[in-house]
Each structure stands twice: as C-alpha cells, then as structure tokens.
Amino acid sequence: MLDGVLQPLIANATSSIVILSLTLLLAYLCYALFSHPLSHIPGPLHRRLSSIPLLVSNYRGTESSQAASLHAKYGPIVLLGPNDVHINDGGAIAPIYVEKGGFRKAPYYHSTDIDGLQTIFSTTDPEYRAVRAKAVAPIFATSKIQSDGARILHDCADDFVAALKKAKNGVHEIDLIDLARRYSLDAMSGYVFGKRYGAFTDYTGTETLSATPYVNFIQAFTRFFLVPNWILGYLLAFLGSVYPNQEFETSTEKVTSYVQSLVDEAKQGGGKDTFQKRLLDVGISEAETMVQCEDAIFAGTDAPGTTLGLLVWNLVKQPEYIRGLRHELTDGPMGNMSLLRATVQEGNRTSLANPVRLPRIVPPQGWTYTPSAGGKKSYHVPAGTAVGISAYSLHLNETTFPSPHEFNPRRWVENGQSIATREMNRDLFAFGAGSRQCIAQNLAMEEMFVVIRRLAESEVLTGAQVVCEEVRLGEWFNTRLRDGCNLKIRWTV
C-alpha cells in the first residue's frame, strides 16, 4: 500500500524536477541570447553559456588560434566567454591600453602572484604598481642601459658566441633555447641586480641551465592563467603533494639562494643603484623584494630566451640575413643599423613569446568599439567586461603583415630605409602597450641588438643547420615549444 502511495508522488516529483530544470535551462538560454549585456557581441552559442571552452583552450594552449578562427567567421570583435571579449584590431590598442592610462588589468593576473604577494607585473592596482615601478624605472632607460650595461651585455654576448664556437668545433648539437636563456638571464641579472647569475659558469654545452626547472614550472602554470587565484592555491598544493618534483625543488632553492644573497648585500648597503636596493630604499619589505627579484628572473629568462632562440634558429635557416647583417656592419653607412633593427623587430613579431590576449576590465562608463577598418557598426562593451587584444592576432594579420608566418626582416627595411607602415609599427605588440607594457622592454631590445650584432661579426653560424625543420608553439601566456619540437642546431663537417 505504501509503495502505491509513494510511487505516484516520486513520479510527480521527478517530473516536476525535470520540467523545472528544462524551464531554468530555457530561461538561461533566452537570457544569454537576448538579455545578457554582451548578447549583441558576435560569437558561438557555447561561448555565451559557459567559460569552460575558454578555460579549456587556455589550458591546451590553443586560445589564440581558436580566437583567430572565431574572428574569421564573426569579424573583428568576438565573444570568448560570458564575460570575455577578444578584439582583432590594432586600432583598439590605444583606447584599451594607452589612453588615460588604459583600462585596469583583469583579476586574472593575480594567478601570477608569488607566495601570495603581488608583483610589478601581476598587480591590478595602479597605485601599488606606481610606487615600485617608479623606484626601478630609471634602471631601464635606454641611455642608462647603453652606458652602464654595455660591458655586461657584451661580455654575455661573448659567452654566447663562445658556447656556439665550442659546439661547432666539437661537432655536437646545441640547444638554442637553453643557450638563449643563459644569455638572457646573465645579461639581465648582471645589469639589473649587479651580479650575474652565473649561467655560463662551467657550461660545457650539454647540461641544462640550473634555473630551467624553476622557469619551466612557472611557464607551465600559465596554462591556468584564467583560473581564480584562490583555486590555484589549492591546485598547487595538491599537485605538489601528489607529484613531487625534485628538479624543481633543487632549481628553486638555487634561485632563492641567489636572490637572498642579492637582498642581503643590498640590506648592508651594497648593490648601489640595483633593482633590489631601489625597492628596499622606498620601503618595500625584504620578503616582497625577494619576490619581485624572483619574478624578474622568470620574466627576464623565459620570454627573451624564447624570442632570441627562435630568432637565431630562423637566421640559421635563412643565412642570407646573417650575411646581410655582416655586410651592414662592415660596408654599410656608419651608424646605419637598419637591417639589425629590422631583424630584431621581425624576431619579436614571429616568436610570439606572449601570444595570448592581455585582458583589461572595461571601466564603469563602458566603452564603445568602432572597427578601425571602417565598419559601419559600433559595439558597446559594458562595464566589467574583460576585453583584450593578443599579439597572435596582430602579428599574424595578413593585411598588415603579408605572408605572416614567414620570417622576413626585409618587410621592415629597404636600401637602409624603413618601409614599415603605420599599421606595422602600431601592431607590433610583443611588449604590450601603454603604462602597463613590459617595464624591461628597452633592456630586452638592447640585449637582442648586442648579441645578434656579435653573432654576425663572428661568422660562427656559417655551416650551421637546424635539427628540426619546423616548430609548433603552444599558446599559453608564455609561449612554449610543443612536445616533439626543439631548437637545436648542428654544423656540417
């Protein structure tokens, strides 16, 4: 009897739950399609309903190429998620990143905090950043780098070339990513911290840079860039307990020990006019100063190393550019380094060291985007939306850069004169733009100028060949070579 009473009730309850669920789903669909503040932004249905597709593409390293596919179908502005918009238009750089200081960074950046502390890069608070950036900014002035850092950069470039010569004479392969990281780390640390990390000390050409596991771990973790920071904390703790990594632990200990020595010396009055001393002098705590230095080590090693490694790899594949650089240095007009500058620009464009969208939050008044290509329709982007542009979409734009996947420094210069269009200069987005662009941009550029010039002078790449004819890049916040790819070179006997 009881079963006879309960069964109809259970059946009715189940039916009610199903009907209610379907009603709620239908209501949500209607809201997403017609009433959501971003319902007028072009994009596929599944992107309107959930952030999961965006999170998955970010994790898999396909976010930017997927965005490019969406732009090909929907136009210059597309919806990546319920509150995320991507724009494929260099004309939007100024309003998003430059004018009036640009929009504020999205909270996503806090996923790159270190030990719970914000860095100059990760903070979303302009005032917090201003105190720290103002303290260290003078170090990164081009004139100061060229005067105070010239000897350091040239010494590191000599070490870079010496390592290549050793590999050439020993007839063995050498990994350009590892070598480029060594140069970038020692050049940055020697100038910025006043003490080289020692990346070339006892280097034989076969071992891996001691800082590499540390850098690789942070690089790999950028696949979680869009994950809320509080979740990342639990995830990091879980992964650390389940998958202990002794190489990472040893590498981190070495990096931490090096940074501690820098801070200890600065506290005792040494290291005058260094990054760490300047931070301590404006009242930044020892703990945070160490974190800022550790962040600088990652930033000054990974992206510059990737860019330089890929650039040298391309020069090995196309030796006519090295010959052209050598001719410019020996027979060209005094002081005219136009091909050198073009080569570095093309290296920055093609390396895509930071390929993904740099998200910013639309301010309270909202923002109206009008396509710069003369589109008749404008799009109002409401306050609180995470909007951004990616280097991937700009650097691989066929209209601005014909044959965009081709490494071609000559697209920038002809007969010693720049032929770059306004759009080319505008859309070179390797360091971001505006007040939050890379603080060390000038140093990164000077490092490249010095070492590429030294390479051309040395002729060490004569006879070199790449081991892997093609490489595939993962589109995380920091680019990473896909599995199965390498940037090794060797010499013919």
C-alpha positions as CSV (number, residue, x, y, z in Angstrom):
1,M,0.0,0.0,0.0
2,L,2.8,2.4,0.9
3,D,4.5,1.7,-2.4
4,G,1.3,2.5,-4.2
5,V,1.2,5.9,-2.4
6,L,4.8,6.8,-2.8
7,Q,5.3,5.8,-6.4
8,P,3.0,8.4,-7.9
9,L,4.5,11.1,-5.6
10,I,8.0,10.2,-6.7
11,A,7.0,10.1,-10.3
12,N,5.3,13.5,-9.9
13,A,8.4,14.9,-8.1
14,T,10.7,13.6,-10.8
15,S,8.6,15.1,-13.5
16,S,8.5,18.4,-11.7
17,I,12.2,18.5,-11.3
18,V,12.7,17.7,-15.0
19,I,10.2,20.4,-16.0
20,L,11.8,22.9,-13.6
21,S,15.3,22.1,-14.9
22,L,14.2,22.4,-18.5
23,T,12.4,25.7,-17.7
24,L,15.5,27.1,-16.0
25,L,17.7,26.0,-18.9
26,L,15.4,27.6,-21.4
27,A,15.3,30.8,-19.3
28,Y,19.1,30.8,-19.2
29,L,19.3,30.3,-22.9
30,C,16.9,33.1,-23.6
31,Y,18.9,35.4,-21.2
32,A,22.2,34.5,-22.8
33,L,20.9,35.0,-26.3
34,F,18.7,38.1,-25.9
35,S,19.1,39.8,-22.5
36,H,22.8,39.4,-21.4
37,P,24.7,42.7,-21.6
38,L,27.0,41.0,-24.2
39,S,24.3,39.3,-26.2
40,H,25.0,41.7,-29.1
41,I,28.7,40.7,-29.4
42,P,29.2,38.1,-32.2
43,G,30.2,34.6,-31.1
44,P,29.0,31.0,-30.9
45,L,26.3,29.8,-28.5
46,H,28.5,27.6,-26.4
47,R,30.8,30.6,-25.6
48,R,27.8,32.5,-24.3
49,L,26.7,29.8,-22.0
50,S,29.9,28.9,-20.2
51,S,33.6,29.9,-19.6
52,I,34.6,26.3,-19.9
53,P,35.5,26.4,-23.6
54,L,37.8,29.4,-22.9
55,L,39.4,27.7,-19.8
56,V,40.0,24.5,-21.9
57,S,41.6,26.3,-24.8
58,N,43.7,28.3,-22.3
59,Y,44.9,25.0,-20.7
60,R,45.5,23.3,-24.0
61,G,47.4,26.3,-25.4
62,T,45.0,26.9,-28.3
63,E,43.2,30.1,-27.1
64,S,44.7,32.5,-29.6
65,S,44.3,30.3,-32.7
66,Q,40.7,29.5,-31.7
67,A,40.1,33.2,-31.3
68,A,41.5,33.7,-34.8
69,S,39.1,31.2,-36.2
70,L,36.2,33.0,-34.5
71,H,37.3,36.3,-36.0
72,A,37.5,34.7,-39.4
73,K,33.8,33.8,-39.0
74,Y,32.4,36.6,-37.0
75,G,34.5,39.7,-37.6
76,P,36.9,42.0,-35.6
77,I,35.1,41.5,-32.2
78,V,34.1,38.1,-30.8
79,L,32.9,36.6,-27.5
80,L,35.3,34.2,-25.9
81,G,33.2,33.6,-22.8
82,P,30.2,35.0,-20.9
83,N,32.3,38.0,-19.8
84,D,35.3,37.8,-22.1
85,V,35.8,39.6,-25.4
86,H,38.6,39.5,-27.9
87,I,39.3,42.2,-30.5
88,N,41.4,41.6,-33.6
89,D,42.1,45.3,-34.5
90,G,45.2,47.3,-33.8
91,G,43.0,50.4,-33.8
92,A,41.7,49.3,-30.4
93,I,45.2,49.3,-28.8
94,A,45.1,53.0,-27.8
95,P,41.7,53.1,-26.1
96,I,42.2,49.8,-24.2
97,Y,45.9,50.1,-23.2
98,V,47.1,53.6,-23.7
99,E,44.6,56.5,-23.4
100,K,44.2,57.9,-19.9
101,G,46.5,55.1,-18.6
102,G,44.4,52.4,-20.2
103,F,41.8,50.1,-18.7
104,R,42.8,48.3,-15.5
105,K,44.3,44.8,-15.7
106,A,41.8,42.0,-15.2
107,P,41.9,40.0,-11.9
108,Y,43.2,37.1,-14.0
109,Y,46.7,38.5,-13.5
110,H,46.7,37.6,-9.8
111,S,47.2,34.0,-10.9
112,T,50.8,35.0,-11.4
113,D,51.3,36.3,-7.8
114,I,54.2,34.7,-6.0
115,D,53.8,33.4,-2.4
116,G,50.7,35.4,-2.1
117,L,52.4,38.7,-3.0
118,Q,51.7,40.9,-5.9
119,T,54.5,41.7,-8.3
120,I,55.0,44.7,-10.6
121,F,53.6,42.6,-13.3
122,S,50.7,40.9,-11.6
123,T,49.2,43.7,-9.6
124,T,45.9,45.2,-10.9
125,D,46.3,48.3,-8.6
126,P,47.9,51.2,-10.4
127,E,48.9,52.9,-7.2
128,Y,50.5,49.8,-5.8
129,R,52.5,49.4,-9.0
130,A,53.4,53.0,-9.3
131,V,55.5,53.0,-6.1
132,R,57.5,50.1,-7.2
133,A,57.8,50.9,-10.9
134,K,58.8,54.4,-10.2
135,A,61.6,53.2,-7.9
136,V,63.2,50.9,-10.6
137,A,62.2,52.6,-13.8
138,P,65.4,54.6,-14.1
139,I,67.4,51.4,-14.5
140,F,65.5,50.6,-17.7
141,A,66.2,53.8,-19.5
142,T,67.9,53.1,-22.8
143,S,70.6,55.7,-22.2
144,K,71.5,54.2,-18.9
145,I,71.5,50.6,-20.3
146,Q,73.8,51.7,-23.1
147,S,76.2,53.5,-20.7
148,D,76.2,51.3,-17.5
149,G,75.2,48.0,-19.1
150,A,77.3,47.9,-22.2
151,R,80.2,45.9,-20.8
152,I,77.9,43.4,-19.1
153,L,75.8,42.8,-22.2
154,H,78.9,42.5,-24.4
155,D,80.6,40.0,-22.0
156,C,77.4,37.9,-22.0
157,A,77.2,38.0,-25.8
158,D,80.9,36.9,-26.0
159,D,80.0,33.9,-23.8
160,F,77.0,33.2,-26.0
161,V,79.2,33.1,-29.1
162,A,82.0,31.2,-27.3
163,A,79.5,28.4,-26.5
164,L,78.4,28.2,-30.1
165,K,82.1,28.0,-31.2
166,K,82.7,25.3,-28.8
167,A,79.8,23.3,-30.1
168,K,80.9,23.9,-33.7
169,N,84.5,22.8,-33.0
170,G,83.2,19.8,-31.1
171,V,80.8,18.9,-33.8
172,H,77.9,18.4,-31.4
173,E,74.4,19.8,-31.3
174,I,73.5,22.7,-29.1
175,D,70.0,23.7,-27.8
176,L,69.3,27.4,-28.8
177,I,66.5,27.8,-26.2
178,D,68.9,26.7,-23.4
179,L,71.7,28.9,-24.7
180,A,69.4,31.9,-25.2
181,R,68.1,31.6,-21.7
182,R,71.6,31.6,-20.4
183,Y,72.4,34.8,-22.2
184,S,69.1,36.5,-21.2
185,L,69.4,35.5,-17.6
186,D,73.0,36.5,-17.2
187,A,72.6,39.8,-19.1
188,M,69.5,40.8,-17.2
189,S,70.9,39.8,-13.7
190,G,74.3,41.3,-14.3
191,Y,72.8,44.6,-15.3
192,V,69.7,44.8,-13.1
193,F,70.9,43.0,-10.0
194,G,74.6,44.0,-10.3
195,K,75.7,40.3,-10.1
196,R,75.4,37.7,-12.9
197,Y,73.5,34.6,-12.1
198,G,76.4,32.5,-13.5
199,A,74.5,30.8,-16.3
200,F,77.7,30.3,-18.3
201,T,79.9,29.2,-15.4
202,D,81.3,25.7,-16.1
203,Y,79.0,25.4,-19.1
204,T,80.1,22.5,-21.3
205,G,77.3,22.8,-23.9
206,T,75.3,19.7,-22.9
207,E,73.9,20.3,-19.4
208,T,70.6,22.2,-18.7
209,L,70.6,25.6,-17.1
210,S,70.1,25.2,-13.4
211,A,67.2,27.8,-13.4
212,T,65.4,25.9,-16.1
213,P,63.1,23.7,-14.0
214,Y,62.1,26.8,-12.0
215,V,61.3,28.8,-15.2
216,N,59.6,25.8,-16.8
217,F,57.3,25.3,-13.8
218,I,56.1,28.9,-13.8
219,Q,55.8,28.8,-17.6
220,A,53.7,25.6,-17.5
221,F,51.5,27.1,-14.8
222,T,50.4,30.0,-17.1
223,R,48.0,27.5,-18.7
224,F,45.9,28.2,-15.5
225,F,46.1,31.9,-16.1
226,L,42.3,32.3,-16.2
227,V,41.7,30.2,-13.1
228,P,40.8,32.2,-10.0
229,N,43.8,32.6,-7.7
230,W,42.2,31.0,-4.6
231,I,41.6,27.8,-6.6
232,L,45.2,27.9,-7.9
233,G,46.5,27.8,-4.3
234,Y,44.7,24.6,-3.6
235,L,45.7,23.2,-7.0
236,L,49.3,24.0,-6.5
237,A,49.3,22.4,-3.0
238,F,47.6,19.3,-4.4
239,L,50.0,18.9,-7.3
240,G,53.0,19.4,-5.1
241,S,51.9,16.6,-2.8
242,V,50.8,14.2,-5.5
243,Y,53.6,14.9,-8.0
244,P,56.7,16.0,-6.1
245,N,59.4,17.4,-8.4
246,Q,62.9,17.2,-7.1
247,E,64.4,19.0,-10.1
248,F,62.0,21.9,-9.5
249,E,62.8,21.9,-5.8
250,T,66.6,22.0,-6.4
251,S,66.3,24.7,-9.0
252,T,64.0,26.8,-6.8
253,E,66.5,26.5,-3.9
254,K,69.3,27.7,-6.2
255,V,67.3,30.7,-7.5
256,T,66.1,31.6,-3.9
257,S,69.7,31.3,-2.6
258,Y,71.0,33.6,-5.3
259,V,68.2,36.2,-4.7
260,Q,68.7,36.0,-0.9
261,S,72.4,36.9,-1.5
262,L,71.4,39.9,-3.5
263,V,68.9,41.2,-0.9
264,D,71.3,40.6,2.0
265,E,74.0,42.6,0.2
266,A,71.6,45.4,-0.5
267,K,70.4,45.5,3.1
268,Q,74.0,46.0,4.2
269,G,74.4,49.0,1.9
270,G,75.9,47.2,-1.1
271,G,74.4,46.8,-4.6
272,K,74.0,50.6,-5.1
273,D,71.6,51.6,-7.9
274,T,70.4,48.0,-8.3
275,F,66.8,46.8,-8.7
276,Q,66.8,45.2,-5.2
277,K,68.4,48.2,-3.5
278,R,66.0,50.7,-5.1
279,L,63.0,48.7,-3.8
280,L,64.3,48.4,-0.3
281,D,65.1,52.1,-0.3
282,V,61.4,53.0,-0.9
283,G,60.3,50.8,2.0
284,I,59.4,47.6,0.2
285,S,59.8,44.7,2.6
286,E,62.6,42.1,2.3
287,A,60.1,39.3,1.5
288,E,58.4,41.3,-1.3
289,T,61.8,42.4,-2.7
290,M,62.8,38.8,-3.0
291,V,59.5,38.0,-4.8
292,Q,60.0,40.9,-7.2
293,C,63.5,39.7,-7.9
294,E,62.3,36.1,-8.5
295,D,59.6,37.4,-10.8
296,A,62.2,39.4,-12.7
297,I,64.3,36.2,-13.1
298,F,61.4,34.4,-14.7
299,A,60.4,37.4,-16.9
300,G,64.0,38.1,-17.9
301,T,64.8,34.5,-18.8
302,D,61.7,32.9,-20.4
303,A,60.2,35.3,-23.0
304,P,63.6,36.9,-24.0
305,G,65.1,33.4,-24.2
306,T,62.3,32.1,-26.5
307,T,62.5,35.2,-28.7
308,L,66.3,35.0,-29.1
309,G,66.3,31.2,-29.5
310,L,63.7,31.4,-32.3
311,L,65.4,34.4,-33.9
312,V,68.8,32.6,-34.1
313,W,67.0,29.4,-35.4
314,N,65.5,31.4,-38.2
315,L,68.8,33.0,-39.0
316,V,70.3,29.5,-39.3
317,K,67.5,28.5,-41.7
318,Q,68.0,31.7,-43.7
319,P,71.7,32.5,-43.6
320,E,71.3,35.3,-46.2
321,Y,70.1,37.5,-43.4
322,I,73.3,36.9,-41.3
323,R,75.3,37.7,-44.5
324,G,73.3,40.9,-44.9
325,L,73.9,41.9,-41.3
326,R,77.6,41.3,-41.7
327,H,77.6,43.5,-44.8
328,E,75.7,46.2,-43.0
329,L,78.3,46.1,-40.2
330,T,81.4,46.2,-42.4
331,D,80.4,48.0,-45.6
332,G,77.2,49.9,-44.7
333,P,77.0,53.6,-43.8
334,M,78.4,54.3,-40.4
335,G,75.8,54.1,-37.7
336,N,73.1,52.7,-40.0
337,M,71.9,49.5,-38.3
338,S,68.5,49.4,-40.1
339,L,68.7,45.7,-41.0
340,L,69.8,44.8,-37.5
341,R,66.8,46.7,-36.1
342,A,64.5,45.1,-38.7
343,T,65.8,41.6,-37.8
344,V,65.1,42.1,-34.1
345,Q,61.7,43.5,-34.9
346,E,60.9,40.5,-37.0
347,G,62.2,38.2,-34.3
348,N,59.8,39.9,-31.8
349,R,56.9,39.5,-34.3
350,T,57.4,35.9,-35.2
351,S,58.4,34.5,-31.8
352,L,55.0,35.3,-30.3
353,A,56.7,35.0,-26.8
354,N,53.4,36.1,-25.2
355,P,50.8,35.2,-27.7
356,V,47.5,35.4,-25.8
357,R,45.0,38.2,-25.0
358,L,46.1,40.8,-22.5
359,P,42.8,41.2,-20.7
360,R,41.7,44.6,-19.3
361,I,38.4,45.5,-17.4
362,V,36.1,48.0,-19.1
363,P,35.6,51.0,-16.8
364,P,32.3,52.0,-15.2
365,Q,31.2,54.2,-18.0
366,G,31.5,51.3,-20.5
367,W,33.3,51.6,-23.9
368,T,32.1,51.8,-27.5
369,Y,34.3,50.0,-30.0
370,T,34.2,51.0,-33.7
371,P,36.2,48.9,-36.1
372,S,39.1,50.9,-37.5
373,A,38.7,49.2,-40.9
374,G,35.7,51.4,-41.5
375,G,32.9,49.1,-40.2
376,K,29.5,50.7,-40.1
377,K,28.5,49.1,-36.8
378,S,29.8,50.0,-33.4
379,Y,29.6,47.8,-30.3
380,H,29.0,48.9,-26.8
381,V,31.1,46.9,-24.3
382,P,29.6,47.2,-20.8
383,A,31.5,47.9,-17.6
384,G,33.2,45.0,-16.0
385,T,33.8,43.1,-19.3
386,A,37.3,41.5,-19.7
387,V,38.4,42.8,-23.1
388,G,41.7,42.5,-24.8
389,I,43.9,42.0,-27.9
390,S,46.6,39.4,-28.5
391,A,49.9,39.6,-30.2
392,Y,48.9,36.4,-32.0
393,S,46.0,38.1,-33.8
394,L,48.0,41.3,-34.6
395,H,51.3,39.7,-35.6
396,L,49.7,37.1,-37.9
397,N,47.3,39.5,-39.6
398,E,47.8,39.0,-43.3
399,T,46.6,42.5,-44.2
400,T,49.3,44.2,-42.0
401,F,52.0,41.5,-42.4
402,P,51.7,39.7,-45.8
403,S,52.8,36.0,-45.5
404,P,52.7,36.4,-41.7
405,H,54.2,33.1,-40.9
406,E,57.3,33.8,-42.9
407,F,60.4,35.2,-41.2
408,N,61.3,38.2,-43.4
409,P,63.2,41.1,-41.9
410,R,63.1,42.8,-45.3
411,R,59.4,43.6,-44.8
412,W,60.7,46.3,-42.4
413,V,63.5,47.9,-44.4
414,E,64.8,48.5,-47.9
415,N,68.0,50.1,-49.0
416,G,68.8,51.1,-45.5
417,Q,65.5,52.9,-45.0
418,S,62.4,51.9,-43.0
419,I,59.4,50.8,-45.2
420,A,57.3,49.8,-42.2
421,T,53.7,51.1,-42.5
422,R,51.9,52.9,-39.7
423,E,49.9,49.7,-39.0
424,M,53.0,47.6,-38.8
425,N,54.6,49.8,-36.1
426,R,51.3,50.1,-34.3
427,D,50.5,46.4,-34.3
428,L,53.9,45.1,-33.1
429,F,52.6,44.1,-29.7
430,A,55.5,42.0,-28.3
431,F,55.8,44.1,-25.1
432,G,52.1,45.2,-24.8
433,A,51.3,48.9,-24.9
434,G,50.7,51.8,-22.6
435,S,51.5,52.3,-19.0
436,R,51.5,48.6,-18.2
437,Q,53.7,47.5,-21.1
438,C,56.8,45.5,-20.2
439,I,58.9,47.6,-17.9
440,A,62.1,46.0,-19.2
441,Q,61.3,46.5,-22.9
442,N,64.4,48.6,-23.5
443,L,66.7,46.2,-21.9
444,A,65.3,43.2,-23.8
445,M,65.8,45.1,-27.1
446,E,69.3,46.1,-26.2
447,E,70.2,42.6,-25.3
448,M,69.0,41.4,-28.7
449,F,70.9,44.2,-30.6
450,V,74.1,43.3,-28.8
451,V,74.0,39.6,-29.3
452,I,72.7,39.5,-32.9
453,R,75.4,42.0,-33.9
454,R,78.1,39.9,-32.2
455,L,76.7,36.8,-34.0
456,A,77.0,38.5,-37.4
457,E,80.6,39.6,-36.6
458,S,81.7,36.2,-35.5
459,E,80.6,34.1,-38.5
460,V,80.1,31.2,-36.0
461,L,76.8,30.3,-37.7
462,T,78.4,29.5,-41.0
463,G,77.7,25.9,-41.9
464,A,75.1,25.5,-39.2
465,Q,71.9,23.6,-39.8
466,V,68.7,23.2,-37.8
467,V,67.9,19.8,-36.4
468,C,64.1,20.3,-36.6
469,E,62.8,22.0,-39.8
470,E,59.5,23.1,-38.2
471,V,58.4,24.0,-34.7
472,R,55.0,24.3,-33.2
473,L,54.2,26.7,-30.4
474,G,51.8,26.3,-27.5
475,E,49.7,29.5,-26.9
476,W,50.0,29.8,-23.2
477,F,50.6,33.2,-21.6
478,N,54.3,32.4,-22.2
479,T,54.9,30.5,-25.4
480,R,56.3,27.0,-25.1
481,L,57.5,24.7,-27.8
482,R,55.1,21.8,-28.4
483,D,56.3,18.3,-27.5
484,G,58.4,16.8,-30.2
485,C,59.9,20.2,-31.3
486,N,63.3,21.6,-30.5
487,L,65.5,24.5,-31.4
488,K,68.8,22.5,-31.7
489,I,71.4,23.3,-34.4
490,R,74.5,21.4,-35.6
491,W,77.3,22.0,-38.1
492,T,78.2,20.1,-41.2
493,V,81.7,18.7,-41.1
